[in-house]
């Protein structure tokens, strides 16, 4: 997570929220980077910041970091099932 900007972290958390309500374990269907930005509260033409442009290619960045796999407009969160089965103790050890 150290290789992510704060906006990219928000986008990651949004992906985790979406996948947690998905019917298919670890898979989010029909999500584009633009839609993910909007769901994350990153708006185009924001007069205050250029966050929209700064988060271009974030899904590719996640892919390079081996956080996700991309298949068209479908995103698979890697190791999703494994991470869901960690106990609280195991999660604290891995921090």
Tab-separated table of C-alpha atoms in Angstrom:
chain	number	residue	atom	x	y	z
A	1	UNK	CA	0.000	0.000	0.000
A	2	UNK	CA	3.006	2.306	0.275
A	3	UNK	CA	3.145	2.574	-3.512
A	4	UNK	CA	-0.330	4.154	-3.689
A	5	UNK	CA	-1.433	7.759	-3.506
A	6	UNK	CA	-4.283	8.649	-1.157
A	7	UNK	CA	-6.695	8.764	-4.126
A	8	UNK	CA	-5.578	5.331	-5.279
A	9	UNK	CA	-6.113	4.001	-1.746
A	10	UNK	CA	-9.689	5.313	-1.864
A	11	UNK	CA	-10.167	3.548	-5.194
A	12	UNK	CA	-8.778	0.305	-3.675
A	13	UNK	CA	-11.170	0.530	-0.732
A	14	UNK	CA	-14.040	1.130	-3.175
A	15	UNK	CA	-13.043	-2.025	-5.078
A	16	UNK	CA	-13.004	-4.001	-1.810
A	17	UNK	CA	-16.474	-2.706	-0.937
A	18	UNK	CA	-17.794	-3.650	-4.368
A	19	UNK	CA	-16.280	-7.129	-4.277
A	20	UNK	CA	-17.651	-7.792	-0.794
A	21	UNK	CA	-21.182	-7.444	-2.170
A	22	UNK	CA	-20.482	-9.354	-5.387
A	23	UNK	CA	-22.217	-12.668	-6.045
A	24	UNK	CA	-18.965	-14.065	-7.437
A	25	UNK	CA	-16.171	-14.363	-4.907
A	26	UNK	CA	-13.384	-11.925	-5.709
A	27	UNK	CA	-14.880	-10.675	-8.991
A	28	UNK	CA	-16.372	-7.301	-9.878
A	29	UNK	CA	-18.140	-7.270	-13.225
A	30	UNK	CA	-18.719	-4.301	-15.535
A	31	UNK	CA	-16.476	-1.783	-13.804
A	32	UNK	CA	-14.481	0.754	-15.766
A	33	UNK	CA	-11.804	2.990	-14.335
A	34	UNK	CA	-14.066	5.992	-14.933
A	35	UNK	CA	-16.950	4.395	-13.025
A	36	UNK	CA	-14.602	3.393	-10.207
A	37	UNK	CA	-13.378	6.982	-9.958
A	38	UNK	CA	-16.947	8.289	-9.730
A	39	UNK	CA	-17.881	5.699	-7.088
A	40	UNK	CA	-14.756	6.725	-5.165
A	41	UNK	CA	-15.824	10.372	-5.150
A	42	UNK	CA	-13.217	11.444	-7.698
A	43	UNK	CA	-14.945	13.858	-10.042
A	44	UNK	CA	-14.048	15.045	-13.541
A	45	UNK	CA	-13.673	18.793	-14.021
A	46	UNK	CA	-13.147	19.387	-10.299
A	47	UNK	CA	-12.056	23.046	-10.055
A	48	UNK	CA	-10.125	22.398	-6.835
A	49	UNK	CA	-7.928	19.448	-7.819
A	50	UNK	CA	-6.747	17.464	-10.801
A	51	UNK	CA	-7.442	14.166	-9.033
A	52	UNK	CA	-9.269	12.722	-12.057
A	53	UNK	CA	-6.185	12.969	-14.265
A	54	UNK	CA	-3.829	11.949	-11.443
A	55	UNK	CA	-5.700	8.650	-11.048
A	56	UNK	CA	-5.534	7.704	-14.729
A	57	UNK	CA	-4.229	4.145	-15.184
A	58	UNK	CA	-4.813	3.232	-11.530
A	59	UNK	CA	-6.245	-0.183	-12.466
A	60	UNK	CA	-3.096	-0.861	-14.491
A	61	UNK	CA	-1.050	0.202	-11.461
A	62	UNK	CA	-2.991	-2.231	-9.259
A	63	UNK	CA	-2.342	-4.929	-11.840
A	64	UNK	CA	1.418	-4.224	-11.838
A	65	UNK	CA	1.400	-4.502	-8.043
A	66	UNK	CA	-0.338	-7.899	-8.397
A	67	UNK	CA	-3.390	-6.696	-6.506
A	68	UNK	CA	-5.864	-7.430	-9.323
A	69	UNK	CA	-6.341	-9.121	-12.665
A	70	UNK	CA	-8.146	-7.335	-15.485
A	71	UNK	CA	-10.354	-9.016	-18.048
A	72	UNK	CA	-12.117	-6.376	-20.104
A	73	UNK	CA	-14.474	-4.581	-17.713
A	74	UNK	CA	-14.136	-7.286	-15.066
A	75	UNK	CA	-11.763	-7.013	-12.124
A	76	UNK	CA	-10.609	-9.950	-10.016
A	77	UNK	CA	-9.149	-9.173	-6.605
A	78	UNK	CA	-6.168	-11.494	-6.214
A	79	UNK	CA	-6.073	-13.673	-3.084
A	80	UNK	CA	-9.515	-12.416	-2.080
A	81	UNK	CA	-10.693	-15.727	-0.595
A	82	UNK	CA	-7.427	-16.180	1.300
A	83	UNK	CA	-7.686	-12.729	2.837
A	84	UNK	CA	-11.314	-13.269	3.798
A	85	UNK	CA	-10.399	-16.367	5.767
A	86	UNK	CA	-7.708	-14.787	7.938
A	87	UNK	CA	-8.386	-14.689	11.637
A	88	UNK	CA	-8.012	-11.375	13.424
A	89	UNK	CA	-4.789	-12.632	14.995
A	90	UNK	CA	-3.329	-13.570	11.606
A	91	UNK	CA	-4.347	-10.218	10.162
A	92	UNK	CA	-2.592	-8.356	12.981
A	93	UNK	CA	0.584	-10.377	12.479
A	94	UNK	CA	0.634	-9.519	8.756
A	95	UNK	CA	0.405	-5.753	9.324
